Short mmCIF file of C-alpha atoms in Angstrom, two decimals:
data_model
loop_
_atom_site.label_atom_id
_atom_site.label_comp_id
_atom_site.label_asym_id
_atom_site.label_seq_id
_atom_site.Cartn_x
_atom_site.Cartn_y
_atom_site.Cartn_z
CA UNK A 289 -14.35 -28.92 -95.20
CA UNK A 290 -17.64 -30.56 -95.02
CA UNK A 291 -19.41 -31.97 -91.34
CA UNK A 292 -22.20 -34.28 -91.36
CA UNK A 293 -24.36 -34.04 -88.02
CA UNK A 294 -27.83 -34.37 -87.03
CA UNK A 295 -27.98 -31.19 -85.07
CA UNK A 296 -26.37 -27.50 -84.66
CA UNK A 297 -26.22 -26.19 -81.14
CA UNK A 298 -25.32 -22.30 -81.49
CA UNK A 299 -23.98 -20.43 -78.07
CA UNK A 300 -25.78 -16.93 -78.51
CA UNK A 301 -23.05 -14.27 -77.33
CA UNK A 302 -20.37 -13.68 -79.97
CA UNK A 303 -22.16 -16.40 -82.12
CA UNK A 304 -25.42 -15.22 -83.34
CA UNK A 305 -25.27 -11.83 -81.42
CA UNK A 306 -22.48 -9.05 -81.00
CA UNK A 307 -23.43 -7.87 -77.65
CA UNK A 308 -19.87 -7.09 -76.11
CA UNK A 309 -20.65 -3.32 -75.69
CA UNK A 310 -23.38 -3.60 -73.42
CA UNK A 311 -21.09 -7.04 -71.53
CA UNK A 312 -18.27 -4.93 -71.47
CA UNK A 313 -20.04 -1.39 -70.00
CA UNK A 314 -21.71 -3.87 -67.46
CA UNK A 315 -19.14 -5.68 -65.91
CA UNK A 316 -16.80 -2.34 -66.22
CA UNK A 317 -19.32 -0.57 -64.29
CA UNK A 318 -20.03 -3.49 -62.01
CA UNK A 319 -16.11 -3.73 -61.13
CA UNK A 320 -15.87 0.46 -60.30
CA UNK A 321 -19.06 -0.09 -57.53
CA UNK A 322 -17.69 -3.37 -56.30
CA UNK A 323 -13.82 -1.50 -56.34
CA UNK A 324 -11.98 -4.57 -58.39
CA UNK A 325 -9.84 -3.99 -61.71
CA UNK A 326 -12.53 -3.56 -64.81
CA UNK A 327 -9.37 -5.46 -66.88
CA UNK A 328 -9.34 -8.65 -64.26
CA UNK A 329 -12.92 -8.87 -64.23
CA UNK A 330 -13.40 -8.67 -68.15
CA UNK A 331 -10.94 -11.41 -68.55
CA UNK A 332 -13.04 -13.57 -66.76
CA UNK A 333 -16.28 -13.49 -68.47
CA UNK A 334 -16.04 -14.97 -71.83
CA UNK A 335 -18.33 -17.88 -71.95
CA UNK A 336 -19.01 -17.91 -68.20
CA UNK A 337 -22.48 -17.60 -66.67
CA UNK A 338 -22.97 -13.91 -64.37
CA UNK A 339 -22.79 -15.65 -60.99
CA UNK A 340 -19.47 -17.49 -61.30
CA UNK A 341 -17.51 -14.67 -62.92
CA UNK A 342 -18.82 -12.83 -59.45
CA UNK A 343 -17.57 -15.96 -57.56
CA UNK A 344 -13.77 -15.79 -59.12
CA UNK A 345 -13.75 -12.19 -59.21
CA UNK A 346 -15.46 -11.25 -55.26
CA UNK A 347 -15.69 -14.73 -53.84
CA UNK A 348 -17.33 -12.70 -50.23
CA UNK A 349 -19.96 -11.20 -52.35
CA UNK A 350 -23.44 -13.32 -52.64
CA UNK A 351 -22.98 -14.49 -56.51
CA UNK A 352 -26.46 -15.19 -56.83
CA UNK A 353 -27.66 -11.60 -55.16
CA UNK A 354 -25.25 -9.88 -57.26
CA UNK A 355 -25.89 -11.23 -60.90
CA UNK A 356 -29.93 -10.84 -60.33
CA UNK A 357 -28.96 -7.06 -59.64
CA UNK A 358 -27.23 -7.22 -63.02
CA UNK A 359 -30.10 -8.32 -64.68
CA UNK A 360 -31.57 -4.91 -66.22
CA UNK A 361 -28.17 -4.24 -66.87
CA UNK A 362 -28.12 -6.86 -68.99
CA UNK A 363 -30.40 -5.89 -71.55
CA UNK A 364 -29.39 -2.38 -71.15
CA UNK A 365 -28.98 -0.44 -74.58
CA UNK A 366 -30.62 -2.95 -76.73
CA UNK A 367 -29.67 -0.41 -79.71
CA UNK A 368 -25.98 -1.53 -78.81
CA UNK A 369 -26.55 -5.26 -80.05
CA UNK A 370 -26.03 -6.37 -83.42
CA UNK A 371 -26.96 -9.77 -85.73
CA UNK A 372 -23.45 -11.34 -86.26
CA UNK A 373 -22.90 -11.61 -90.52
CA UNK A 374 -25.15 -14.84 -90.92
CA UNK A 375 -27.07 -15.75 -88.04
CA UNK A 376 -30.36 -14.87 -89.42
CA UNK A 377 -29.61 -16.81 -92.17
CA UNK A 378 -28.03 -19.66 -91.59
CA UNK A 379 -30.42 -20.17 -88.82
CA UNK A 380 -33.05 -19.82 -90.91
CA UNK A 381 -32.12 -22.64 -93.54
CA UNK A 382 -31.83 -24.90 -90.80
CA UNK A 383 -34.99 -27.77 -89.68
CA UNK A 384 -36.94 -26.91 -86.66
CA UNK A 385 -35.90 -29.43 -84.32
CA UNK A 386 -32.31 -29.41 -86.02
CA UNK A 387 -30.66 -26.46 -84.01
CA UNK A 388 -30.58 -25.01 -80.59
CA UNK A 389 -28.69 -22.43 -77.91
CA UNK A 390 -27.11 -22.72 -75.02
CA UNK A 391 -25.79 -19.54 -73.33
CA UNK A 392 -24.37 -18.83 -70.52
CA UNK A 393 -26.96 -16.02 -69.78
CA UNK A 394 -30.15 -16.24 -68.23
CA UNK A 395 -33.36 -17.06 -70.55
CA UNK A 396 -34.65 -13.39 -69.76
CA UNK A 397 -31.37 -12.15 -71.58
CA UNK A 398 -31.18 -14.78 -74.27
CA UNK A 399 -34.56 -14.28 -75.29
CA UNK A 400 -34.27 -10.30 -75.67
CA UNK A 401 -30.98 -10.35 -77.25
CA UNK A 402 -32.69 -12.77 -79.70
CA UNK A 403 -35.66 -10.51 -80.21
CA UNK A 404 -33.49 -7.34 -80.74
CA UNK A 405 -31.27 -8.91 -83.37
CA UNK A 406 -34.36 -10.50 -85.30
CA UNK A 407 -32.79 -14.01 -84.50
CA UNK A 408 -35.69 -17.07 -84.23
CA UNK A 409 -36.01 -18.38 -80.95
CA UNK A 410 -35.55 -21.98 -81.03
CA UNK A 411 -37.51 -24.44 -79.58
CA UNK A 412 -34.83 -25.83 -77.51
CA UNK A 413 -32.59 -22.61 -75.49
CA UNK A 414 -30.79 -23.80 -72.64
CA UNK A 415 -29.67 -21.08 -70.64
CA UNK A 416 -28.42 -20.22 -67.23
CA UNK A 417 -31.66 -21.08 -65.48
CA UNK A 418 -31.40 -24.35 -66.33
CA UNK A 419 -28.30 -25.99 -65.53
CA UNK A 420 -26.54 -26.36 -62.54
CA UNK A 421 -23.05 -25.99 -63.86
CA UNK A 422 -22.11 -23.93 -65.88
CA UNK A 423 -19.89 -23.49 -69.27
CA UNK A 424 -16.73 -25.15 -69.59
CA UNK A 425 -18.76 -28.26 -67.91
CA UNK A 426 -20.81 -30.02 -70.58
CA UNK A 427 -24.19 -30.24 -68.83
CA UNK A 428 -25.66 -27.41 -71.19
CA UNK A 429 -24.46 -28.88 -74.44
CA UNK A 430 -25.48 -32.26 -73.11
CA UNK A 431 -28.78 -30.96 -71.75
CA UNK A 432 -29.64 -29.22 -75.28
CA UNK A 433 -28.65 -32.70 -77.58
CA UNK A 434 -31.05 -34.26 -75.07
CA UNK A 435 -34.00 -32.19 -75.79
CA UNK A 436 -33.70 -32.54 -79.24
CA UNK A 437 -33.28 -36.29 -79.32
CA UNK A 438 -29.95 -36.56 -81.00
CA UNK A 439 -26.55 -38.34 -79.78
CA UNK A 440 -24.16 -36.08 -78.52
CA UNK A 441 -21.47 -37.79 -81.16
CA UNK A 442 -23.87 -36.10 -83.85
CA UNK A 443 -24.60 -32.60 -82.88
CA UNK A 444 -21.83 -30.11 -83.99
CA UNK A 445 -21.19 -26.67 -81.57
CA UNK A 446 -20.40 -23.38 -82.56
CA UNK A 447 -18.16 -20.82 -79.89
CA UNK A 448 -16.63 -18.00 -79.61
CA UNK A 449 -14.94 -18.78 -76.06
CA UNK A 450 -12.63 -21.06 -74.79
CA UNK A 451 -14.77 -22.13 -71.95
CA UNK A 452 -17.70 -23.00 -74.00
CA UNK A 453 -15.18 -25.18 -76.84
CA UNK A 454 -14.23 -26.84 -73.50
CA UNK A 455 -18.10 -28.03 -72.69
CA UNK A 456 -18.70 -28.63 -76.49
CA UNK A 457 -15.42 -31.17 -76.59
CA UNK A 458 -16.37 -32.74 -73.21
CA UNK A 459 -19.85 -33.24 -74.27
CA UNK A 460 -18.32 -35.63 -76.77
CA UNK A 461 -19.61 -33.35 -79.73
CA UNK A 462 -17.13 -31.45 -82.57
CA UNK A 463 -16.77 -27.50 -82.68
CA UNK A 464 -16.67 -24.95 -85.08
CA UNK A 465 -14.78 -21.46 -83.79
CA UNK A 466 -15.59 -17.80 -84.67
CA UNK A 467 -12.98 -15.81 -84.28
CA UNK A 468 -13.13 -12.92 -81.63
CA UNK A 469 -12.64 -14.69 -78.32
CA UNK A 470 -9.63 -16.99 -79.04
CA UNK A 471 -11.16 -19.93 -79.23
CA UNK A 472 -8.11 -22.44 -78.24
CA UNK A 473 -7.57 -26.20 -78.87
CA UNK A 474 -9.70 -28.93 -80.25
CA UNK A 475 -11.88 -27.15 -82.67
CA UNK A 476 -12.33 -28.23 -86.19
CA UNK A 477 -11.67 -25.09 -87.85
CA UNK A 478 -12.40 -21.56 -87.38
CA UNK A 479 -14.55 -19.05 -89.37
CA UNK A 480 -14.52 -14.80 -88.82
CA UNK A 481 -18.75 -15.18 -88.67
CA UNK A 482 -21.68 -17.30 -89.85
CA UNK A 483 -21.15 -16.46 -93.22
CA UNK A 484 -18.52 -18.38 -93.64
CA UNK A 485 -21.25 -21.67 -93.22
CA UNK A 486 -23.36 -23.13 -95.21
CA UNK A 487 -25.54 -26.12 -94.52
CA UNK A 488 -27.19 -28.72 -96.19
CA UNK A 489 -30.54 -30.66 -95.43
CA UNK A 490 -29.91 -34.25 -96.37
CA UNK A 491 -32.42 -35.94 -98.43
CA UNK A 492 -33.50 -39.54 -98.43
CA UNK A 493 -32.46 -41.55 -95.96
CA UNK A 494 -31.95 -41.11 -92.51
CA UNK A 495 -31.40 -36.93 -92.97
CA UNK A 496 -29.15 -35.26 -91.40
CA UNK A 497 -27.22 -32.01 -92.18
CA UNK A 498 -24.05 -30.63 -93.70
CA UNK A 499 -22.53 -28.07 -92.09
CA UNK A 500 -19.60 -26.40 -94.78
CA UNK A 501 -16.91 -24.03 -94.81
CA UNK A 502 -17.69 -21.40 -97.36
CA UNK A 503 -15.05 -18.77 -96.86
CA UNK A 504 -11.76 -18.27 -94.64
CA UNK A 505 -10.21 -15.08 -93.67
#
């Protein structure tokens, strides 16, 4: 299965990083001060950004208060994180210009989990800080094909979460899954990690990219 886009708009947790030790031992330990069931409150942040998991889980509690005093938990145990199989790579072999993140943690986080894993900042990362909504509304997804000049219709997302398939498919844009977060409806088809893509710089022409299916599991 071969698509043809302009643009590859990665989300960063569960995509190009592993970081669900340190997410889980955060919001576990975050649930025992606050007194709320560690199992409820994991279940509610796949693909959500710090201060709305807060607001479902302890809707008295200041979100915004509350998630900045999660911060350096955030980037806690940096030893802990891990390059999912292929981000590096596939990454690397695409344009500058041609790819970018959106995460539903803040830019401090992104950019250290990047860093630790050896992943290339891009020059487009749309994080937290810079929407007002966020993930399963479109505004980051919409936000990122913005910056990099390219029609929604031609960018191509890749999730682990069911919120963030959500904003790719109301953003107008297709999705590829990775498996680990059940990634639900609407998605093209679903790989176990980033080496199961390959992509392909079109030449001549007006460009573009190929974004393949190498391997299933």
């Amino acid at each position: 299965m071969v698509l043809e886009c302009d643009a590859v708009l990665f989300d960063l947790d569960g995509v190009l990083v592993e970081s669900g030790p340190v997410i889980e031992r955060m919001w576990r330990g975050w649930a025992a001060r606050r007194g709320l069931d560690p199992d409820e409150v994991m279940a509610l942040t796949p693909g959500r950004r710090a201060p709305d998991v807060v607001r479902l889980a302890a809707p008295e509690l200041d979100a915004v208060k509350e998630a900045d005093d999660l911060e350096e938990h955030q980037v806690a145990d940096p030893h802990l994180l891990r390059e999912i199989p292929g981000a590096r790579a596939l990454t690397g072999a695409l344009p500058v210009g041609a790819w970018a993140v959106v995460t539903s943690g803040s830019r401090f986080v992104a950019t250290t989990r990047l860093r630790a894993v050896g992943v290339t900042e891009p020059p487009v990362l749309v994080t937290a800080d810079d929407v007002v909504h966020g993930k399963p509304s479109p505004e980051g997804y919409l936000s990122a094909a913005e910056a990099l000049g390219v029609p929604a219709g031609r960018c191509v997302v890749v999730e682990d979460a069911p919120s963030g398939v959500r904003a790719g498919l109301a953003a107008g844009m297709r999705v590829i899954g990775v498996e680990g977060g059940g990634v639900g409806d609407g998605v093209e088809f679903v790989v176990a990690d980033l080496t199961s893509l390959s992509v392909t710089v079109v030449s001549g022409g007006g460009g573009g990219l190929r974004i393949s299916r190498t391997a299933t599991r």
